[in-house]
mmCIF file of C-alpha atoms in Angstrom:
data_model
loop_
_atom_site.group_PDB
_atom_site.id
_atom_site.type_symbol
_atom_site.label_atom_id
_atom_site.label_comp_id
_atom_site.label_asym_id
_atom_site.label_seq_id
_atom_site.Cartn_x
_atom_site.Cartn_y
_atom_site.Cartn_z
ATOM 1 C CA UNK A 7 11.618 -12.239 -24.579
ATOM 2 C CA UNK A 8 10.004 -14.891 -21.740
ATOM 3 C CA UNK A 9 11.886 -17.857 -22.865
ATOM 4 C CA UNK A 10 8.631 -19.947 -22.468
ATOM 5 C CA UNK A 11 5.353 -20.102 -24.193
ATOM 6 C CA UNK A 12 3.118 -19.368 -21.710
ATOM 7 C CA UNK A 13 0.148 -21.882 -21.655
ATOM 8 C CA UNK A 14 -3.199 -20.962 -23.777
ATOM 9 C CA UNK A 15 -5.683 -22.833 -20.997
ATOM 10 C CA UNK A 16 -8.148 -21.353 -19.329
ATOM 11 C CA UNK A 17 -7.581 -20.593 -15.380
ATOM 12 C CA UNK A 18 -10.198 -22.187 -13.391
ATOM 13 C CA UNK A 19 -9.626 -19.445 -10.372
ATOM 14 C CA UNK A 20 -10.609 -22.065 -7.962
ATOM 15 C CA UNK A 21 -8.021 -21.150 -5.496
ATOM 16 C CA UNK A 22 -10.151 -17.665 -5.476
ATOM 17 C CA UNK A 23 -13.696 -18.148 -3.162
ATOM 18 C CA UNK A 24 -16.742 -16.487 -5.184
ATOM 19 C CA UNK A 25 -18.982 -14.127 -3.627
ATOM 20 C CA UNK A 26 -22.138 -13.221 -5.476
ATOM 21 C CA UNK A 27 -22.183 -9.621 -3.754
ATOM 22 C CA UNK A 28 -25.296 -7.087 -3.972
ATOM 23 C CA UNK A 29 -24.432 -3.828 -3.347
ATOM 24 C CA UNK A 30 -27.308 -0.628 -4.510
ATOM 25 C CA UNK A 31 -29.142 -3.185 -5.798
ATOM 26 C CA UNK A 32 -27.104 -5.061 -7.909
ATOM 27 C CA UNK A 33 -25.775 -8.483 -8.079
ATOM 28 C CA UNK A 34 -21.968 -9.083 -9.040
ATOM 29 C CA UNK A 35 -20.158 -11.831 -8.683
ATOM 30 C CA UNK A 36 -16.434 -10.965 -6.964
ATOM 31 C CA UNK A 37 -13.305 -13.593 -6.688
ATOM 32 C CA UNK A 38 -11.642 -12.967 -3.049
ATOM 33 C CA UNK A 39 -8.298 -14.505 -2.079
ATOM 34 C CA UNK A 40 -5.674 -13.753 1.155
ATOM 35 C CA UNK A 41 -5.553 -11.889 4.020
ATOM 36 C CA UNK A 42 -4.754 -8.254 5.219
ATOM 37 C CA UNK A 43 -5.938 -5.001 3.577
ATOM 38 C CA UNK A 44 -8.612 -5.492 0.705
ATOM 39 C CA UNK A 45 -7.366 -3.994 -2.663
ATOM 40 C CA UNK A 46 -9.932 -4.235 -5.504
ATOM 41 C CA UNK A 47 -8.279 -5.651 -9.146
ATOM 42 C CA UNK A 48 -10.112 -4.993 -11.426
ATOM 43 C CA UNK A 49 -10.385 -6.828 -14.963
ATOM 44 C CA UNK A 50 -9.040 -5.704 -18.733
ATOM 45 C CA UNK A 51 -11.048 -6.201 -21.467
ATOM 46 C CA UNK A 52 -11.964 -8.936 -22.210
ATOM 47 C CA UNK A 53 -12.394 -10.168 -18.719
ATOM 48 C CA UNK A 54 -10.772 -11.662 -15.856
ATOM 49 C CA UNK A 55 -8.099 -13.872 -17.880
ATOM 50 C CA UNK A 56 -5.400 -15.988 -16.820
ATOM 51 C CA UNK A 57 -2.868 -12.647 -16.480
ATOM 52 C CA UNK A 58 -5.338 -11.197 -14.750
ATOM 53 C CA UNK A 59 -5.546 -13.735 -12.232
ATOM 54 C CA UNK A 60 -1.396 -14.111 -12.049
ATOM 55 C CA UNK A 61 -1.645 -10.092 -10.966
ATOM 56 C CA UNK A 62 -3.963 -10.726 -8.062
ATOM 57 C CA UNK A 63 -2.243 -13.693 -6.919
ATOM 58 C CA UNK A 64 0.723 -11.768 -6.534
ATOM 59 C CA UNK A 65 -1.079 -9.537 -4.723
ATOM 60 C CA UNK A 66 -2.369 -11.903 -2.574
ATOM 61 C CA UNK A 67 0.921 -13.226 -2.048
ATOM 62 C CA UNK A 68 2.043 -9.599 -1.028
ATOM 63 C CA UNK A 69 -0.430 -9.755 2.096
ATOM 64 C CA UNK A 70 -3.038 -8.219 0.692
ATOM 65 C CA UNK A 71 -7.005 -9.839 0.038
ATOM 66 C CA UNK A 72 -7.710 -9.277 -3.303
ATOM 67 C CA UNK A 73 -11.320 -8.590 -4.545
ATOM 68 C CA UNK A 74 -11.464 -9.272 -8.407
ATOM 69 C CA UNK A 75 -14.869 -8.405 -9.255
ATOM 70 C CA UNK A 76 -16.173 -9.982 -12.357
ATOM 71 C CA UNK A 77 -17.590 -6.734 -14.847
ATOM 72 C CA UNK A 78 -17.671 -8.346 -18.371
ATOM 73 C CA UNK A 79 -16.913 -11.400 -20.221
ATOM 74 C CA UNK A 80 -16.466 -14.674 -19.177
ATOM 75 C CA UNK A 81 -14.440 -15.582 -15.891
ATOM 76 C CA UNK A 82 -10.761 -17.474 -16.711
ATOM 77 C CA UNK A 83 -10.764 -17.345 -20.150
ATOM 78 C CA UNK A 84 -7.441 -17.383 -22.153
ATOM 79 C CA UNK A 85 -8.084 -14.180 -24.269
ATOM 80 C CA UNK A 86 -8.768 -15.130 -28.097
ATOM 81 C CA UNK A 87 -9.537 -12.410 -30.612
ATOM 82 C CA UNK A 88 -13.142 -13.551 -31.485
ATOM 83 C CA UNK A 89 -14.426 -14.156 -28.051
ATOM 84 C CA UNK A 90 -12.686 -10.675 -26.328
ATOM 85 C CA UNK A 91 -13.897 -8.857 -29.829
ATOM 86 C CA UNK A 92 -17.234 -9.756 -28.693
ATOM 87 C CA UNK A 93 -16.929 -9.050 -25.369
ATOM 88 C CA UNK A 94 -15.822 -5.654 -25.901
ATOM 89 C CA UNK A 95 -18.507 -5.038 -28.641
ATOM 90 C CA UNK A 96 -21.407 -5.782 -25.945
ATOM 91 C CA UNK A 97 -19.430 -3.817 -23.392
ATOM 92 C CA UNK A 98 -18.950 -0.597 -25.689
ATOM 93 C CA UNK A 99 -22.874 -0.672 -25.834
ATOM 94 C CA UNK A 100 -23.615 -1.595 -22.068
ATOM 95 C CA UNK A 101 -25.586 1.238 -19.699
ATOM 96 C CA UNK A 102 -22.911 0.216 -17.030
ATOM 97 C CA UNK A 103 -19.982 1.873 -19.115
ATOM 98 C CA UNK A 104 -19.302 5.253 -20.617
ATOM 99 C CA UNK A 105 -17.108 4.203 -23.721
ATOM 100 C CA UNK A 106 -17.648 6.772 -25.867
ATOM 101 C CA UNK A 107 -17.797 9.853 -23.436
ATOM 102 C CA UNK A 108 -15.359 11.773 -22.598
ATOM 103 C CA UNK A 109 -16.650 13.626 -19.175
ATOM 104 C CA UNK A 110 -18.559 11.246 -17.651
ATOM 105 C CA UNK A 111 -18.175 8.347 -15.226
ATOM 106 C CA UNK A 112 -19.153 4.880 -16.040
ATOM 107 C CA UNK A 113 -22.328 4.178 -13.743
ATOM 108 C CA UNK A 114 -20.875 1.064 -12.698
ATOM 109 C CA UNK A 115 -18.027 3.049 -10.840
ATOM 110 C CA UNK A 116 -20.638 3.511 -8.153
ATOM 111 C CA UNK A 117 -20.853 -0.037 -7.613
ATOM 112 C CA UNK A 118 -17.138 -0.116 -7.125
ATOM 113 C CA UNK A 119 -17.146 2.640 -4.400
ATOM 114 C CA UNK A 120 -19.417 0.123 -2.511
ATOM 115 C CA UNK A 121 -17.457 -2.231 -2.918
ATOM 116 C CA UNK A 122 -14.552 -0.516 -1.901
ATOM 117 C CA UNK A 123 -16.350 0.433 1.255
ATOM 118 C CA UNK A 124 -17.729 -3.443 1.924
ATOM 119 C CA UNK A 125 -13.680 -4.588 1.551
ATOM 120 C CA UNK A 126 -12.895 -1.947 4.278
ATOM 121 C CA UNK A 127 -15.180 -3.291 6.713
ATOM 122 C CA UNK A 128 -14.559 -6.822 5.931
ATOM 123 C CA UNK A 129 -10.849 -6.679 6.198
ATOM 124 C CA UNK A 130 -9.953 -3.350 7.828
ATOM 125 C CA UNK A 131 -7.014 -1.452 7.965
ATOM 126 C CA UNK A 132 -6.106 1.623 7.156
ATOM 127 C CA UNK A 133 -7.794 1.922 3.859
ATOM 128 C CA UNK A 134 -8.560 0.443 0.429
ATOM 129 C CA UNK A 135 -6.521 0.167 -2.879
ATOM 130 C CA UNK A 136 -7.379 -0.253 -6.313
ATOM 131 C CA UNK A 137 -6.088 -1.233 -9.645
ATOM 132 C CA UNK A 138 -7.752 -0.365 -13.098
ATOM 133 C CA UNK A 139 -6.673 -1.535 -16.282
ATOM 134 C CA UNK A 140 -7.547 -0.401 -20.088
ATOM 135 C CA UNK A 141 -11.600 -0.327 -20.401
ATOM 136 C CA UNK A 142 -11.516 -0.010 -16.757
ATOM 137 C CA UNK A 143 -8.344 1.981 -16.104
ATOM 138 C CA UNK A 144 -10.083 4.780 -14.784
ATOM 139 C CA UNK A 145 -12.272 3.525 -12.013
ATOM 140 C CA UNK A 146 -9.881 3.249 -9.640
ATOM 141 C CA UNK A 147 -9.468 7.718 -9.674
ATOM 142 C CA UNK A 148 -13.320 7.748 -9.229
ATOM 143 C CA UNK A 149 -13.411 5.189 -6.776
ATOM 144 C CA UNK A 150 -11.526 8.002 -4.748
ATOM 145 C CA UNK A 151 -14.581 9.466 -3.903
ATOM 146 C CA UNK A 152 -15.111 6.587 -1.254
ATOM 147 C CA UNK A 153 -13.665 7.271 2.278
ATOM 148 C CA UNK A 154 -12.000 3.760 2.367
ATOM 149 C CA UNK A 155 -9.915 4.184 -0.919
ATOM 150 C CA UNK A 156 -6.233 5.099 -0.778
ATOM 151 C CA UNK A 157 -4.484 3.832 -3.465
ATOM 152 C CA UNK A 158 -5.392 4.811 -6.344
ATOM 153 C CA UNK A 159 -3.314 2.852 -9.677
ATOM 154 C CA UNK A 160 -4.486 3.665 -12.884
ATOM 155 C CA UNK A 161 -2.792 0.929 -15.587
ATOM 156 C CA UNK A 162 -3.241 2.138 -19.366
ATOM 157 C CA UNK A 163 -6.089 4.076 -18.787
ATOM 158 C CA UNK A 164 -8.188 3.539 -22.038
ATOM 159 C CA UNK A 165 -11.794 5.615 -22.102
ATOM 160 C CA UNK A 166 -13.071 7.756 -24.255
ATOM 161 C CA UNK A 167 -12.058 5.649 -26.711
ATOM 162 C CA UNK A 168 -13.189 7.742 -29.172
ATOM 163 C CA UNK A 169 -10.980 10.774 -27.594
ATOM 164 C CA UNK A 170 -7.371 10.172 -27.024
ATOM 165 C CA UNK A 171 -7.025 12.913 -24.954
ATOM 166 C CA UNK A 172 -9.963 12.755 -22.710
ATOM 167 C CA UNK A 173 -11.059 11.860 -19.106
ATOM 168 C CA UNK A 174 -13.699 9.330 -18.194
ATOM 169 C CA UNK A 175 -15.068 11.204 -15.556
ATOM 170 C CA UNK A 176 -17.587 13.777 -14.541
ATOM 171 C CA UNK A 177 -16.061 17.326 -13.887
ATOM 172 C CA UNK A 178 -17.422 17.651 -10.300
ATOM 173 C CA UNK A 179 -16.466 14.382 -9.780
ATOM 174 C CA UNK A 180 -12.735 14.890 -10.816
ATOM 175 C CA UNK A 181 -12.979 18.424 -8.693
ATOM 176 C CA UNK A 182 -14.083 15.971 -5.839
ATOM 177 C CA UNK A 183 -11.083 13.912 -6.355
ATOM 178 C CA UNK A 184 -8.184 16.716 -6.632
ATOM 179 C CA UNK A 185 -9.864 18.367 -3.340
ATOM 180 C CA UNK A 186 -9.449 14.656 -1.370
ATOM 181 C CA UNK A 187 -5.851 14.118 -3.138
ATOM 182 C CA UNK A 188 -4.514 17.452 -2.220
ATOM 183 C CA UNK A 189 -6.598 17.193 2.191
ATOM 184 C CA UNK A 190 -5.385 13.729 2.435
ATOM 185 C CA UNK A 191 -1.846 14.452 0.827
ATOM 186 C CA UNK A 192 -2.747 10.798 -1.471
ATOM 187 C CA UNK A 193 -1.690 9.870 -5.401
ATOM 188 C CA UNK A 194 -2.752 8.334 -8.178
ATOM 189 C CA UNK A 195 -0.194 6.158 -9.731
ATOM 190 C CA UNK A 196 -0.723 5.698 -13.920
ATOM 191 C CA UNK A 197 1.044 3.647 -16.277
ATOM 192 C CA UNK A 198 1.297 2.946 -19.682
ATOM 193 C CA UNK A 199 3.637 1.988 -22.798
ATOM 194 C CA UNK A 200 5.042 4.844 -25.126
ATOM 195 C CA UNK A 201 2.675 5.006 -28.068
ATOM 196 C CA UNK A 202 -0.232 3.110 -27.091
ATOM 197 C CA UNK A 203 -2.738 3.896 -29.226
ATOM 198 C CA UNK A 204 -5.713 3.547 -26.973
ATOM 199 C CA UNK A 205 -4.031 4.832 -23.923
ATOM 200 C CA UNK A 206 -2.336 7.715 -25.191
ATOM 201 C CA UNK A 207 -0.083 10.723 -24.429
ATOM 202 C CA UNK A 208 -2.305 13.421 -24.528
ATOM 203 C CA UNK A 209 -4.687 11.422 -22.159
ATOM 204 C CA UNK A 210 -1.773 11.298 -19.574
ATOM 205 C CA UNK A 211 -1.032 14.901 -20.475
ATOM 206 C CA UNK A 212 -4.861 15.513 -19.204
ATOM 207 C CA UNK A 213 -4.814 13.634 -15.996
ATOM 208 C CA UNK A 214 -1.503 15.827 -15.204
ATOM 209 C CA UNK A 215 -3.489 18.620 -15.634
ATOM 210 C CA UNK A 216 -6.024 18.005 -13.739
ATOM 211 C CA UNK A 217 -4.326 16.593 -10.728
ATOM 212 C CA UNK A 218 -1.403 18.369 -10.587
ATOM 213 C CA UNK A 219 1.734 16.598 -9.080
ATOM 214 C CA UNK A 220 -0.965 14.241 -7.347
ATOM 215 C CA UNK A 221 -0.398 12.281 -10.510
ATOM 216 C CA UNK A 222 2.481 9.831 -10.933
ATOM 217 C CA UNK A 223 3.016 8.787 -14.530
ATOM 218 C CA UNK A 224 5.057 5.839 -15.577
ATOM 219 C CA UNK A 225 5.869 5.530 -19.302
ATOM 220 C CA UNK A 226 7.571 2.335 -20.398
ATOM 221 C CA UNK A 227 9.025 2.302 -23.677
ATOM 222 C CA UNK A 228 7.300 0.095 -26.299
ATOM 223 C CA UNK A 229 10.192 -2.491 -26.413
ATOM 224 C CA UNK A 230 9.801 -3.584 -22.463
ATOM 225 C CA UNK A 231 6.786 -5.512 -23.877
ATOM 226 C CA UNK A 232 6.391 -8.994 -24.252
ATOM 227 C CA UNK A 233 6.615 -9.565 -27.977
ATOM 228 C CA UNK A 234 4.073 -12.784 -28.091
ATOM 229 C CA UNK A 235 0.479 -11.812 -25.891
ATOM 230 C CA UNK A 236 -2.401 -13.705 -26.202
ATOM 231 C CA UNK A 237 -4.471 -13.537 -29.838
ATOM 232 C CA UNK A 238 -7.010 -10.753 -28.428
ATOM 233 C CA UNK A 239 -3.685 -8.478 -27.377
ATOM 234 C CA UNK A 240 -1.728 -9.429 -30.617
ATOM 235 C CA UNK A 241 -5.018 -9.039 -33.816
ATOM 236 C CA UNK A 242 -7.482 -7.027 -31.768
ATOM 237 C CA UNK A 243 -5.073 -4.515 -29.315
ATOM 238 C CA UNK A 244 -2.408 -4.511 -32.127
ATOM 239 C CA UNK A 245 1.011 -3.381 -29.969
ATOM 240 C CA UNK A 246 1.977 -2.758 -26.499
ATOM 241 C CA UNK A 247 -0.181 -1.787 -23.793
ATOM 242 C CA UNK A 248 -0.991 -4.046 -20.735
ATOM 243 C CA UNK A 249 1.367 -3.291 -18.694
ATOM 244 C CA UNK A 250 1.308 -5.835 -15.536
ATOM 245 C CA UNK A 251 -0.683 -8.529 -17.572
ATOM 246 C CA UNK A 252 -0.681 -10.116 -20.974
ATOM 247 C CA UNK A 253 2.716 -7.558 -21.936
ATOM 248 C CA UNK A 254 4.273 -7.834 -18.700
ATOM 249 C CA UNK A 255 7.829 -9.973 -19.341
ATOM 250 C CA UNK A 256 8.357 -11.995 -15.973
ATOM 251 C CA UNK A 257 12.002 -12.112 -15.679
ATOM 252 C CA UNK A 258 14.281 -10.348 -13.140
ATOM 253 C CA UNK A 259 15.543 -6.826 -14.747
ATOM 254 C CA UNK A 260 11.929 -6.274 -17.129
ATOM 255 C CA UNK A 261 10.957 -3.160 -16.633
ATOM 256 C CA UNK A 262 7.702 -4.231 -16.443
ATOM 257 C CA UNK A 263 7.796 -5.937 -13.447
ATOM 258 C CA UNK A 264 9.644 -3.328 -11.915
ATOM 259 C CA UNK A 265 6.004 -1.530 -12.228
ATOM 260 C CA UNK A 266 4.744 -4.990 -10.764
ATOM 261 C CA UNK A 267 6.750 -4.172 -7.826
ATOM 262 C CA UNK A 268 6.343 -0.638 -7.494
ATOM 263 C CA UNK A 269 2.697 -1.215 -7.587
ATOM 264 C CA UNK A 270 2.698 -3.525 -4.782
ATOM 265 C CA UNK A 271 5.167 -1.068 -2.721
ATOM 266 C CA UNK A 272 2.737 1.562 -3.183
ATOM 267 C CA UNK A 273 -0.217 -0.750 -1.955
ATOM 268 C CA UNK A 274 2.360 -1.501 0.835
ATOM 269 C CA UNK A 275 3.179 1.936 2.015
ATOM 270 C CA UNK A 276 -0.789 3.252 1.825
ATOM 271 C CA UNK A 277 -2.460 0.066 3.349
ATOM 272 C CA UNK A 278 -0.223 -1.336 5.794
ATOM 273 C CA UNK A 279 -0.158 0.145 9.219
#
């Protein structure tokens, strides 16, 4: 349990500087915060939302500079079922995603490689990392095909959703990937809950088959999960699956912020020289 209710406002992010940032062409806007190697959080559906924001302030506080790019619905919000249904609906049906496609990568991944690239050369360092979550849980693996990124974390991995068991990402691309993982001795760290229905076993079963021992799954069981998430986690998500945001139990001993930790240990050991 988290022996508080956690407030229902809206998080006004203004201790976050926003950078409207083209890159090939196109104009996002991207919330930076901190100092030392860049890593790139980016946003669950339905958007950058107060837990969200909590993540990359704690990475932040780690020593990182956190680049929270802003991909879909609207920045801060507390996630209600209506609004995030919404969002996700215009989302499912956007040219910059591949929701439905098992396969393929979402076109706005290459965006995200530039990105990853501009956050090198703006805060330097060894490299870049990356965190993904649900709709975008797989970026961060396709993002590997930038130079600059080395720390790959996939959290609850979510597309296809229309295949439990597939990858959202193009074959040569994922060929791409294993061939850098396996030169540059890197991993990809995943997580999820046990029994997820959106980010499932067999797709974790897929992504250890096509990376090998490159891939580092994390299953938490169901019960680690905070019992009372937001209205869009508890009507529209229906059970346990984001697993460093609106699930994750803050309280020394929860195994989910052991994965807190071990994500920013990771980010750590990759980033800092």
């Amino acid at each position: 349990m988290t022996g508080r209710r956690e407030s229902m406002a809206d998080d006004a992010l203004d201790d976050f500087e926003r950078r409207s940032t083209t890159l090939r062409g196109d104009t996002k806007v991207v919330y930076v915060a901190g100092s030392g190697p860049a890593v790139i959080v980016m946003a669950e559906m339905p958007g950058i939302s107060p837990h969200v924001a909590r993540f990359s302030r704690w990475v932040r506080d780690a020593g990182f500079t956190v680049y929270m790019p802003s991909l879909f619905g609207r920045d801060g919000a507390y996630p209600r079922a209506e609004e995030g249904t919404a969002v996700l609906q215009r989302a499912c049906v956007s040219a910059e995603f591949r929701a439905l496609a098992a396969g393929e990568s979402s076109p706005v991944t290459r965006w995200l490689r530039a990105l990853a690239g501009l956050a090198h050369e703006q805060c330097g360092g060894p490299g870049v990392g990356a965190i993904g979550m649900c709709f975008t849980g797989n970026f961060a693996l396709t993002m590997m095909l930038e130079p600059a990124m080395l720390a790959p974390v996939l959290c609850q991995p979510s597309l296809p959703l229309n295949d439990p068991g597939g990858l959202e990402i193009a074959a040569d691309e994922l060929a791409s990937v294993r061939s850098r993982l396996e030169r540059d001795d890197l991993t990809v760290l995943g997580y999820r809950f046990d029994g997820d229905r959106f980010c499932t076993a067999q797709r974790f079963a897929a992504y250890a088959e096509a990376l090998g021992d490159r891939f580092v799954a994390r299953v938490l069981p169901a019960a680690a999960a905070n019992p009372d998430p937001p209205p869009f986690f508890a009507r529209v998500v229906g059970g346990p699956h984001s697993v460093v945001t609106a699930h994750l139990i803050d309280a020394a001993g929860e195994p989910t912020l052991a994965a807190r930790d071990e994500i920013l240990s990771f980010f750590a050991r990759r980033l800092v020289p």
